[in-house]
PDB file of C-alpha atoms in Angstrom:
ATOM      1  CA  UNK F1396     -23.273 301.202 123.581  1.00 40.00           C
ATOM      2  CA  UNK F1397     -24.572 298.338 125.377  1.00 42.00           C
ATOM      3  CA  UNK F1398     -21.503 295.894 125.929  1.00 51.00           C
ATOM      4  CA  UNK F1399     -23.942 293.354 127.763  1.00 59.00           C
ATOM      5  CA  UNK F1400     -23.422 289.811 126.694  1.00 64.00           C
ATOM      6  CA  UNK F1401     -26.412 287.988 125.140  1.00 70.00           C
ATOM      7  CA  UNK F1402     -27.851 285.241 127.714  1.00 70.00           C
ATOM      8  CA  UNK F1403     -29.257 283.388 124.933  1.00 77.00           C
ATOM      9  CA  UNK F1404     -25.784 282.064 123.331  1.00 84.00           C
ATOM     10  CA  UNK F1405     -24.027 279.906 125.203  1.00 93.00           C
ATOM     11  CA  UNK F1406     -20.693 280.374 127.042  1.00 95.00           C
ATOM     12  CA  UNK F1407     -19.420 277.241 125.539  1.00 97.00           C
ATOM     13  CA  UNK F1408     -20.758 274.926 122.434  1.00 97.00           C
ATOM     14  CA  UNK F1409     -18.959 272.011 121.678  1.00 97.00           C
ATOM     15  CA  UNK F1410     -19.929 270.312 118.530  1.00 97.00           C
ATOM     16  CA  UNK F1411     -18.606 266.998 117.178  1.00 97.00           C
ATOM     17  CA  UNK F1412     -15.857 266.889 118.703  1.00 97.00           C
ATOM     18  CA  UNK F1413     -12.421 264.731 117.969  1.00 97.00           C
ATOM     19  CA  UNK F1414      -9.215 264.595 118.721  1.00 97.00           C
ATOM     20  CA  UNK F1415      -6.731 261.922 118.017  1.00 97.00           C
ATOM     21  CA  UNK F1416      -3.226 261.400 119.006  1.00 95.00           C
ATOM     22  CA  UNK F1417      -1.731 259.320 116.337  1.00 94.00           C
ATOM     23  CA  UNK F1418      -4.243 256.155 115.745  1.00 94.00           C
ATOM     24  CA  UNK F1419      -5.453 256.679 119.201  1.00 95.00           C
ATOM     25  CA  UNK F1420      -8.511 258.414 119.547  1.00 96.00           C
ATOM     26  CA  UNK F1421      -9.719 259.742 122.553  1.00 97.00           C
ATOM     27  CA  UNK F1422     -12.189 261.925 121.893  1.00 98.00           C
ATOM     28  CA  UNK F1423     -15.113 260.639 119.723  1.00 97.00           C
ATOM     29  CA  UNK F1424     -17.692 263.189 118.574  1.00 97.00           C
ATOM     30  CA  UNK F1425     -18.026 265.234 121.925  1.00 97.00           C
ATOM     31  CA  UNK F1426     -21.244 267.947 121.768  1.00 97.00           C
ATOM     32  CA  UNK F1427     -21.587 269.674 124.963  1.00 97.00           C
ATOM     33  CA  UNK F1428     -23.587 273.278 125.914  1.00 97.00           C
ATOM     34  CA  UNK F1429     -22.681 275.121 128.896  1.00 97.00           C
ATOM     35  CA  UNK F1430     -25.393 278.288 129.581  1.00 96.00           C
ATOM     36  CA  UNK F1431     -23.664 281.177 131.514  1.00 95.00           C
ATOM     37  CA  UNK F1432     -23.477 280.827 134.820  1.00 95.00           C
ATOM     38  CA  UNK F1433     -23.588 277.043 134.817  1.00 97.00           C
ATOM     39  CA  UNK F1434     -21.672 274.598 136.619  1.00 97.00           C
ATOM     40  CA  UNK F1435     -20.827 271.394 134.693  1.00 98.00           C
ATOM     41  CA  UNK F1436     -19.400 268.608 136.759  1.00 97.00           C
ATOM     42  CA  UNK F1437     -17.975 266.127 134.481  1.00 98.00           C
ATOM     43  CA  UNK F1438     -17.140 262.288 135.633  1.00 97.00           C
ATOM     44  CA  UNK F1439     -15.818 259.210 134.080  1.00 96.00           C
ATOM     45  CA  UNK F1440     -12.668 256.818 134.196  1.00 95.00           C
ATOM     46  CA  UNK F1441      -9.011 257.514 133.260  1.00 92.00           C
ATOM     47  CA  UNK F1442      -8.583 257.839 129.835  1.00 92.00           C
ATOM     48  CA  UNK F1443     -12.438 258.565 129.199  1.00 95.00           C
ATOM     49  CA  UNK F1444     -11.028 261.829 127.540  1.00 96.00           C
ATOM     50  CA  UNK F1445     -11.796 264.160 130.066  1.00 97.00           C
ATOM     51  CA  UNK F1446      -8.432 266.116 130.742  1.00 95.00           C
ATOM     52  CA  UNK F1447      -8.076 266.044 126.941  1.00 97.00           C
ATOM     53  CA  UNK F1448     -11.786 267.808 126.257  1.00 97.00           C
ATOM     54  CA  UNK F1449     -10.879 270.510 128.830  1.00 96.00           C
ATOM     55  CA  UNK F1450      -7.714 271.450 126.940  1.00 96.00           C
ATOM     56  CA  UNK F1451      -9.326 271.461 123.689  1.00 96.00           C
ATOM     57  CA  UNK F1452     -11.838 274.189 125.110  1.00 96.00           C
ATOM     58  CA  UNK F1453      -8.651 276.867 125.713  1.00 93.00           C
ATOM     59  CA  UNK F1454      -6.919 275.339 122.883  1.00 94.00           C
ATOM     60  CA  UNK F1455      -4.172 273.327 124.566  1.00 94.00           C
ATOM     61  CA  UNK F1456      -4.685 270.687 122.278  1.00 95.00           C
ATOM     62  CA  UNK F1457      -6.068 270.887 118.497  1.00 94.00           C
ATOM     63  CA  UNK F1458      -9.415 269.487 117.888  1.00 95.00           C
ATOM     64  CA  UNK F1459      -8.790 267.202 115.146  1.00 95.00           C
ATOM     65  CA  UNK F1460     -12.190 267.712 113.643  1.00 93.00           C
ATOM     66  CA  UNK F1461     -15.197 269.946 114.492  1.00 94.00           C
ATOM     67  CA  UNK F1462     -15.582 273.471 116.137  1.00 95.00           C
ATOM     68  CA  UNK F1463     -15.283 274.946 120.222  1.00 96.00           C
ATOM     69  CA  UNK F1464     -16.910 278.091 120.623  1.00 96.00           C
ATOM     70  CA  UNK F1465     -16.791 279.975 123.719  1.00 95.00           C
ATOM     71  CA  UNK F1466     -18.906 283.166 124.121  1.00 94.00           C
ATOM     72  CA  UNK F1467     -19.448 282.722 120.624  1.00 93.00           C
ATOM     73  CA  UNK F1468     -16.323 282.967 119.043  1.00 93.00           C
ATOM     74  CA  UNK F1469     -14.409 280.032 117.766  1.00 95.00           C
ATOM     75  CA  UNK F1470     -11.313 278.730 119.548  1.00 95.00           C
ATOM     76  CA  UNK F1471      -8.296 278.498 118.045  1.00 93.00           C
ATOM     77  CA  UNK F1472      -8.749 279.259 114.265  1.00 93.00           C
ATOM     78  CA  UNK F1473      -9.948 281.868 111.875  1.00 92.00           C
ATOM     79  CA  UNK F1474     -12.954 280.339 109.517  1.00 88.00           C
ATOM     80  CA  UNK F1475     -12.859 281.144 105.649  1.00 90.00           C
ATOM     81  CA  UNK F1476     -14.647 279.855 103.305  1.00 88.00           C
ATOM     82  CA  UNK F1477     -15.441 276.449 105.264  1.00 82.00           C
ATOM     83  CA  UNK F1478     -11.719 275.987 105.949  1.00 86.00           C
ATOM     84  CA  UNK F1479     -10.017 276.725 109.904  1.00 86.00           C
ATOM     85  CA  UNK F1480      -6.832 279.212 110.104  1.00 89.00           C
ATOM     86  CA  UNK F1481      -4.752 278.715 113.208  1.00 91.00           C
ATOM     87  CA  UNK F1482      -4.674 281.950 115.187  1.00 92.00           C
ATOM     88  CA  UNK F1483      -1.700 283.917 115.619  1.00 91.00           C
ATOM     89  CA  UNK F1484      -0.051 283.548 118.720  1.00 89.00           C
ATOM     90  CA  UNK F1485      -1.255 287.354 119.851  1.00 88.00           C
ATOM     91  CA  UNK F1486      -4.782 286.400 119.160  1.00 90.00           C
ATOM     92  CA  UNK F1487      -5.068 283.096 120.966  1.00 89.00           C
ATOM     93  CA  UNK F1488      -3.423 285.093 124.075  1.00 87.00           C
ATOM     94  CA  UNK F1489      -6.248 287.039 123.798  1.00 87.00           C
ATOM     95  CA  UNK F1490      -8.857 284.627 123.620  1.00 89.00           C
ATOM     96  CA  UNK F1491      -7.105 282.452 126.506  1.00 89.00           C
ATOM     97  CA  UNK F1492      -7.335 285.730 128.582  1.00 89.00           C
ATOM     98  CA  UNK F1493     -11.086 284.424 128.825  1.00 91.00           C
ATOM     99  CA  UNK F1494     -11.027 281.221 130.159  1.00 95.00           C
ATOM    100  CA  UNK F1495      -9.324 280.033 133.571  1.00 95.00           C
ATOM    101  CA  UNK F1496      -7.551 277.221 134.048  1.00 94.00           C
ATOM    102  CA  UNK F1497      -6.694 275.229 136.891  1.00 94.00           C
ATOM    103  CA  UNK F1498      -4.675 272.081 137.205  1.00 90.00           C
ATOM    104  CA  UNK F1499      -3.946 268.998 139.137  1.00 87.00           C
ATOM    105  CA  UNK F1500      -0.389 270.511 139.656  1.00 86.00           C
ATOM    106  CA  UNK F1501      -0.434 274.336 140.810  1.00 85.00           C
ATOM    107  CA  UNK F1502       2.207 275.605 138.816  1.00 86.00           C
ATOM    108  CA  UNK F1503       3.405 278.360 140.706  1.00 94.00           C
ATOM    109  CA  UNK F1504       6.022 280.171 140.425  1.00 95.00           C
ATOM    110  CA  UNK F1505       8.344 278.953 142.681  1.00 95.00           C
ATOM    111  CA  UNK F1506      10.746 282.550 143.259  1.00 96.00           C
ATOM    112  CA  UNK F1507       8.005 284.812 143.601  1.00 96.00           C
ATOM    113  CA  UNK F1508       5.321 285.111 146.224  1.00 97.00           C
ATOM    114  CA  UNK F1509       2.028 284.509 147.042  1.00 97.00           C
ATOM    115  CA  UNK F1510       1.081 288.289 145.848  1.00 97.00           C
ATOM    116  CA  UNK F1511       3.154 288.696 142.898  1.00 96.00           C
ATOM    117  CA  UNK F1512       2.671 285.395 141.640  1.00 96.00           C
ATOM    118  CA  UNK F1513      -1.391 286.548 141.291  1.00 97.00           C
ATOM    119  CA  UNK F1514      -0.374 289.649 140.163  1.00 96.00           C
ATOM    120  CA  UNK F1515       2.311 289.261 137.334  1.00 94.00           C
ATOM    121  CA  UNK F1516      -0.239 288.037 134.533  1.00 92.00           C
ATOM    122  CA  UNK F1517      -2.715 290.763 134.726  1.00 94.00           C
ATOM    123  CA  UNK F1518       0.023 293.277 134.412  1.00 93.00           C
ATOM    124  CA  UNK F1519       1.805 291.694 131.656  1.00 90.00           C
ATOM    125  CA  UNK F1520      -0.952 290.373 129.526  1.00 88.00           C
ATOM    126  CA  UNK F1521      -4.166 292.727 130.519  1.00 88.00           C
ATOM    127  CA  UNK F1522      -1.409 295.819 130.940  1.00 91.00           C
ATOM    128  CA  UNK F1523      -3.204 296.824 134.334  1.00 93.00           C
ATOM    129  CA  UNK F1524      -0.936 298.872 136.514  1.00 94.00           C
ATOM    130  CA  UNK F1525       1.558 297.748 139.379  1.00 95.00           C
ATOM    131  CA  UNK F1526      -0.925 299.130 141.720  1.00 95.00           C
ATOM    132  CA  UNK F1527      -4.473 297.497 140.346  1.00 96.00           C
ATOM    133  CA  UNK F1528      -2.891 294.503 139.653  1.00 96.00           C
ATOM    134  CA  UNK F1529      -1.574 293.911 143.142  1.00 96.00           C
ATOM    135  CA  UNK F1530      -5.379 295.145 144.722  1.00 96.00           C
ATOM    136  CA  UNK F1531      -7.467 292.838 143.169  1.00 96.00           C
ATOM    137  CA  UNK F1532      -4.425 289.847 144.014  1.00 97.00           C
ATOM    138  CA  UNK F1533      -4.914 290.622 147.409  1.00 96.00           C
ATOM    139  CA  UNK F1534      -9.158 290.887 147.128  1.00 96.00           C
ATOM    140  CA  UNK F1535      -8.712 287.112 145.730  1.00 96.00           C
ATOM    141  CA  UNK F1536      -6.160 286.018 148.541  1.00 96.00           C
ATOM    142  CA  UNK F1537      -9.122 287.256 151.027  1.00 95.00           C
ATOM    143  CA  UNK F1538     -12.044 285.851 149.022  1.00 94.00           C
ATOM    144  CA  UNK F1539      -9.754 282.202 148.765  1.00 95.00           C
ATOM    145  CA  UNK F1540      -9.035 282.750 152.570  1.00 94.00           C
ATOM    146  CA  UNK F1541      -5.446 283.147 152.583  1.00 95.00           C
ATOM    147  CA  UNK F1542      -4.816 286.965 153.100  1.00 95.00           C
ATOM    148  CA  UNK F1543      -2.840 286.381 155.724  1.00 95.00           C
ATOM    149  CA  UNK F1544      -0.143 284.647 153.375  1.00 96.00           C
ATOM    150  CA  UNK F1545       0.753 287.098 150.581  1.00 95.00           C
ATOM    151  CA  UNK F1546       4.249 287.356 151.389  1.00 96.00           C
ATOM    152  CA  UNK F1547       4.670 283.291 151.347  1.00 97.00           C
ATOM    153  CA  UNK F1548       6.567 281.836 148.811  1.00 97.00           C
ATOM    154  CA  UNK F1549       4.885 278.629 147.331  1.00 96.00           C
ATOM    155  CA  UNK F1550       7.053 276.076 149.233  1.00 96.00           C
ATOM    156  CA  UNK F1551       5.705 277.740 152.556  1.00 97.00           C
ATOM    157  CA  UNK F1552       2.520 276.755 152.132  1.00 96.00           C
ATOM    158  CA  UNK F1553       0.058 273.252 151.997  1.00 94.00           C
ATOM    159  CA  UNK F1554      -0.592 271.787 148.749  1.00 93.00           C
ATOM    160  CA  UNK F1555      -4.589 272.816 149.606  1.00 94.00           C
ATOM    161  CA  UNK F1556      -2.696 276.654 150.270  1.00 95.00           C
ATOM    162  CA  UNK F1557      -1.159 276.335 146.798  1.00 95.00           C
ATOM    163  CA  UNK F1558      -3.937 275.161 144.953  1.00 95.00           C
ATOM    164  CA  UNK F1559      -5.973 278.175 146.459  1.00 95.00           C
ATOM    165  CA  UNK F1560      -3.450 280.567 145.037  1.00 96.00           C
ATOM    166  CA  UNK F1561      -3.390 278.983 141.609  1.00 95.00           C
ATOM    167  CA  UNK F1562      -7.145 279.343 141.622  1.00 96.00           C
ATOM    168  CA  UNK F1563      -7.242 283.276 142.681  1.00 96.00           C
ATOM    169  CA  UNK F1564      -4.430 283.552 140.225  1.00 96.00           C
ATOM    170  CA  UNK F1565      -6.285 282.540 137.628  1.00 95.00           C
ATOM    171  CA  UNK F1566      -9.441 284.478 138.256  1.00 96.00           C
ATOM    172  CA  UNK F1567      -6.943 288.105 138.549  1.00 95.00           C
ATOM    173  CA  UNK F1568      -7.416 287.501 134.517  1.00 94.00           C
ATOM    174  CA  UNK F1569     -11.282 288.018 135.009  1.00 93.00           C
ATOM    175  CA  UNK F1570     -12.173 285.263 132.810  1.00 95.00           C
ATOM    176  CA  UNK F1571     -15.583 284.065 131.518  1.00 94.00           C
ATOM    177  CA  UNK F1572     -14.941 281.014 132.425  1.00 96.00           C
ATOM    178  CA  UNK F1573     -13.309 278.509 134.805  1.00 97.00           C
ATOM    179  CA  UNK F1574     -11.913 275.305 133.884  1.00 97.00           C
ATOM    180  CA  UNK F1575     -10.800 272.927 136.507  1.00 97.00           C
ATOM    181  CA  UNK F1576      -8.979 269.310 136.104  1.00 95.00           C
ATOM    182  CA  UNK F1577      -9.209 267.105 138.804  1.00 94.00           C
ATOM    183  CA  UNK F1578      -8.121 269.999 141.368  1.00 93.00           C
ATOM    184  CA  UNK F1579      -8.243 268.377 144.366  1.00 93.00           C
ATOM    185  CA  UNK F1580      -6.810 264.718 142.820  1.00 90.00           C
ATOM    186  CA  UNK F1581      -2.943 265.681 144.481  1.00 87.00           C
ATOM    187  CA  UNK F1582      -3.917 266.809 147.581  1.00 90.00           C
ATOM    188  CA  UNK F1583      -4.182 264.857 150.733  1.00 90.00           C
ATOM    189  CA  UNK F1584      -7.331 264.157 152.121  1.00 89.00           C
ATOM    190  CA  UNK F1585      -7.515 266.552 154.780  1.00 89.00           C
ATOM    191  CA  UNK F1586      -6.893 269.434 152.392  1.00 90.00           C
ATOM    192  CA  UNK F1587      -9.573 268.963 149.317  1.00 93.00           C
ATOM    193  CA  UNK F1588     -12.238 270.271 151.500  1.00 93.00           C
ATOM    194  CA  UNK F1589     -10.294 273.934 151.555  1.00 93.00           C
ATOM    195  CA  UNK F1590     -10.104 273.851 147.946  1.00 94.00           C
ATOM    196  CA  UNK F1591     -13.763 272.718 147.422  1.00 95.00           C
ATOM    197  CA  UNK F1592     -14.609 275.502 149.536  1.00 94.00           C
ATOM    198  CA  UNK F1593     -13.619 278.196 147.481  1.00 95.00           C
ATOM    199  CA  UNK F1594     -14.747 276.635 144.262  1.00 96.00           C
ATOM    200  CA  UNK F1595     -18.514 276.462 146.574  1.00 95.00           C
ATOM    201  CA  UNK F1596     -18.101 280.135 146.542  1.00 94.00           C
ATOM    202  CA  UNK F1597     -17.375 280.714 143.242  1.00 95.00           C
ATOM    203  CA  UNK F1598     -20.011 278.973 141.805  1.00 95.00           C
ATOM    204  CA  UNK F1599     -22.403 280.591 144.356  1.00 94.00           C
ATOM    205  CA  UNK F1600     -21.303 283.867 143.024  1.00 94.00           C
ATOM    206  CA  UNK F1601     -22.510 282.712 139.440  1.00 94.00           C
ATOM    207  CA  UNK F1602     -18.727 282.180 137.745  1.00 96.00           C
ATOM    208  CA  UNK F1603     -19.652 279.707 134.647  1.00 97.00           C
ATOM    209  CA  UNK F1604     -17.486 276.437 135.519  1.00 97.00           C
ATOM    210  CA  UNK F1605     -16.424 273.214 134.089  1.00 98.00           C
ATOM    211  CA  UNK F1606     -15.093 270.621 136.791  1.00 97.00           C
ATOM    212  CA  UNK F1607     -13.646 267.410 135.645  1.00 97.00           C
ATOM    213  CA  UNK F1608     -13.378 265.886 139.564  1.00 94.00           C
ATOM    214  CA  UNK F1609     -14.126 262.278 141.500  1.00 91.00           C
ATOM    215  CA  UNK F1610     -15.905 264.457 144.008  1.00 92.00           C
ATOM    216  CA  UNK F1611     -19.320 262.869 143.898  1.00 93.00           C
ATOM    217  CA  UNK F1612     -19.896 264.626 146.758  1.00 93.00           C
ATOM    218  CA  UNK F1613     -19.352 268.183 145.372  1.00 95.00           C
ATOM    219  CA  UNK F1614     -20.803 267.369 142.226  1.00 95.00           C
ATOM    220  CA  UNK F1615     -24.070 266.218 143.893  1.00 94.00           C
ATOM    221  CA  UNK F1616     -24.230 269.772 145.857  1.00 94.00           C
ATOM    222  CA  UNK F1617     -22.429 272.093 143.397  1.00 95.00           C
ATOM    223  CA  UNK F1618     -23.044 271.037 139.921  1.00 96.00           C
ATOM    224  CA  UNK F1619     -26.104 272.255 138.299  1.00 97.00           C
ATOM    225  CA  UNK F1620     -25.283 269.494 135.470  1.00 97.00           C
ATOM    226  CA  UNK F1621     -23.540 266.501 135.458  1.00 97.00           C
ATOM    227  CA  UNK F1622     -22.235 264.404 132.205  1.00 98.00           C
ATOM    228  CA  UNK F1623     -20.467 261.142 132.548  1.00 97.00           C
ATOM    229  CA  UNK F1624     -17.967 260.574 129.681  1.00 97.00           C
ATOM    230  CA  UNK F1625     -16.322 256.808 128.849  1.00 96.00           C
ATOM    231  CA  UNK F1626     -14.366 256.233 126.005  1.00 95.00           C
ATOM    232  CA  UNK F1627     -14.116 259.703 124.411  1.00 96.00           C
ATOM    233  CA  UNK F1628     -17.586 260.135 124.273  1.00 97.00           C
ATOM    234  CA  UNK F1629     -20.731 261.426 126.785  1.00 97.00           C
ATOM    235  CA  UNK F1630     -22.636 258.675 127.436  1.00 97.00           C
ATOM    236  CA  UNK F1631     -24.836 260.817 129.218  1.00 97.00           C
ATOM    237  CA  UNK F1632     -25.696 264.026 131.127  1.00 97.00           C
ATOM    238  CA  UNK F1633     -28.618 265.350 133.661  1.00 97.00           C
ATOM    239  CA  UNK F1634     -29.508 266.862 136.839  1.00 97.00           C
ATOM    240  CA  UNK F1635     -27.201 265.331 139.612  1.00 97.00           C
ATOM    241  CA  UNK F1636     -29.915 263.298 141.078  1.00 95.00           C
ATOM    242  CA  UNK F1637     -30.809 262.062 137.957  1.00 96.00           C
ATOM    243  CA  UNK F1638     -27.551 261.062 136.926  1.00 96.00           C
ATOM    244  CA  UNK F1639     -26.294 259.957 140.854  1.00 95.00           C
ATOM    245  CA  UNK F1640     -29.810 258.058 141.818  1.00 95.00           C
ATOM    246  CA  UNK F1641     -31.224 257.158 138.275  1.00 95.00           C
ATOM    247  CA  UNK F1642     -28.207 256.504 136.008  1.00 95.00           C
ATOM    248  CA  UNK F1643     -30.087 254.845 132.687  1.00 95.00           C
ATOM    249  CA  UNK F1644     -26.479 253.739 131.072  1.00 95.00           C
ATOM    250  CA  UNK F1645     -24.974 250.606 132.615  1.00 96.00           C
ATOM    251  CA  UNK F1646     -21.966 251.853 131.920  1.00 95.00           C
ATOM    252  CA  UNK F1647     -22.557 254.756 134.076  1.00 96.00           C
ATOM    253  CA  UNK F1648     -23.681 252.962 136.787  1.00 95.00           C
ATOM    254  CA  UNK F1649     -20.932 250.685 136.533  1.00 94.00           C
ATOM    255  CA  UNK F1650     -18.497 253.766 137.338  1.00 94.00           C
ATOM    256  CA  UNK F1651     -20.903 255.159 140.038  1.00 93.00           C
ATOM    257  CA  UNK F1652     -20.709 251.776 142.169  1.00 90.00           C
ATOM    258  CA  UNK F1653     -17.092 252.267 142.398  1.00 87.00           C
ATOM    259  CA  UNK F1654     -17.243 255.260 143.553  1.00 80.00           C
ATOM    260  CA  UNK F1655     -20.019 255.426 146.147  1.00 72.00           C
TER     261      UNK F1655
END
């Protein structure tokens, strides 16, 4: 049975979007399409709604109206009958499995080490054994450069280091697809260029990605898209020379001369 998944739907469709916190609303009616194997970049102040977008995607925060879909299925709820079901805690585990998230903090685990802190998810959640688990944490410690470190614990190591760990451990899930917020926004200068690094490769290997960043830099080499959000809703999106060079929303290029 072919198990193949179909290139023609989309690894993620957002559509109409919102999400309030009390009165406040910060998203607005988001639609966004992400092909597999794309890499969406996506820009725009603080409290453009950003973060908040990229947590409704895994379900970290309820959309308060409209539908995420990601490989096809819809995150977060059951449909019947026109009405939404929240899923079970066992079945959003298992739709979280897909997706890969990485944070501005690393959130390691600060008793364990480098190798068992990659390891311990797969094991628990994807029931692989002791011994798989711990080869494929040490595959991703070599492909994010830092092989020579699995028996660190997290305070031993650079915030760049830690950030690199939190990103192989969340690819030991094998997810679909990668979510990153701001990644590089706590680390000192001299370390963001490590982390961009492996995020190069990844996206070079063809891992479907969604980067909320201020890297203009990356974005302009990495991204194959880039949409600029302000005030819970995309203002607009394009190619990243389109969007860097040719912004048509003064708004956008309002944000861009800060940043250049």
């Amino acid at each position: 049975m072919n198990m193949d998944p179909d290139p023609a739907v989309p690894i993620v469709q957002i559509i109409d979007v919102h999400k309030s916190f009390g009165l406040l609303e910060v998203l607005r009616g988001i639609d966004l399409t992400v092909a597999r194997g794309e890499v969406v970049c996506v820009l725009g102040p603080s409290g453009s709604g950003k973060s908040t977008l990229l947590r409704c995607i895994n379900h970290l925060e309820q959309v308060t109206s409209g539908r995420v879909f990601v490989d096809g299925k819809l995150v977060g709820y059951r449909e019947r009958n026109g009405r939404l079901y929240e899923l079970g805690a066992s079945d959003l585990a298992q739709q979280r499995r897909e997706i890969g998230m990485v944070f501005q903090r690393f959130n390691l685990f600060p008793h364990l080490n480098v190798l068992a802190n990659i390891a311990q998810a797969p094991q628990l959640v994807r029931k692989e054994t002791h011994e798989a688990a711990h080869r494929r944490a040490r595959e991703l410690l070599d492909l994010v450069g830092l092989s020579d470190k699995i028996e660190a614990y997290p305070h031993q190591l650079s915030g760049g280091q830690q950030q690199r760990v939190a990103i192989a451990r969340a690819l030991a899930m094998q997810p679909k697809l990668m979510l990153f917020d701001e990644p590089t926004s706590a680390l000192d200068p001299e370390l963001v260029g490590e982390v961009l690094a492996v995020m190069r490769r990844l996206a070079a290997g063809g891992m479907t990605m969604i980067v909320v960043t201020h890297e203009i830099g990356f974005a302009r080499e990495v991204a194959d898209r880039v949409v600029f959000m302000d005030g819970g809703v995309v203002v607009e999106e394009g190619p990243p020379a389109e969007i860097f060079d040719r912004p048509r929303h003064e708004r956008t290029r309002s944000f861009l001369k800060r940043l250049l």
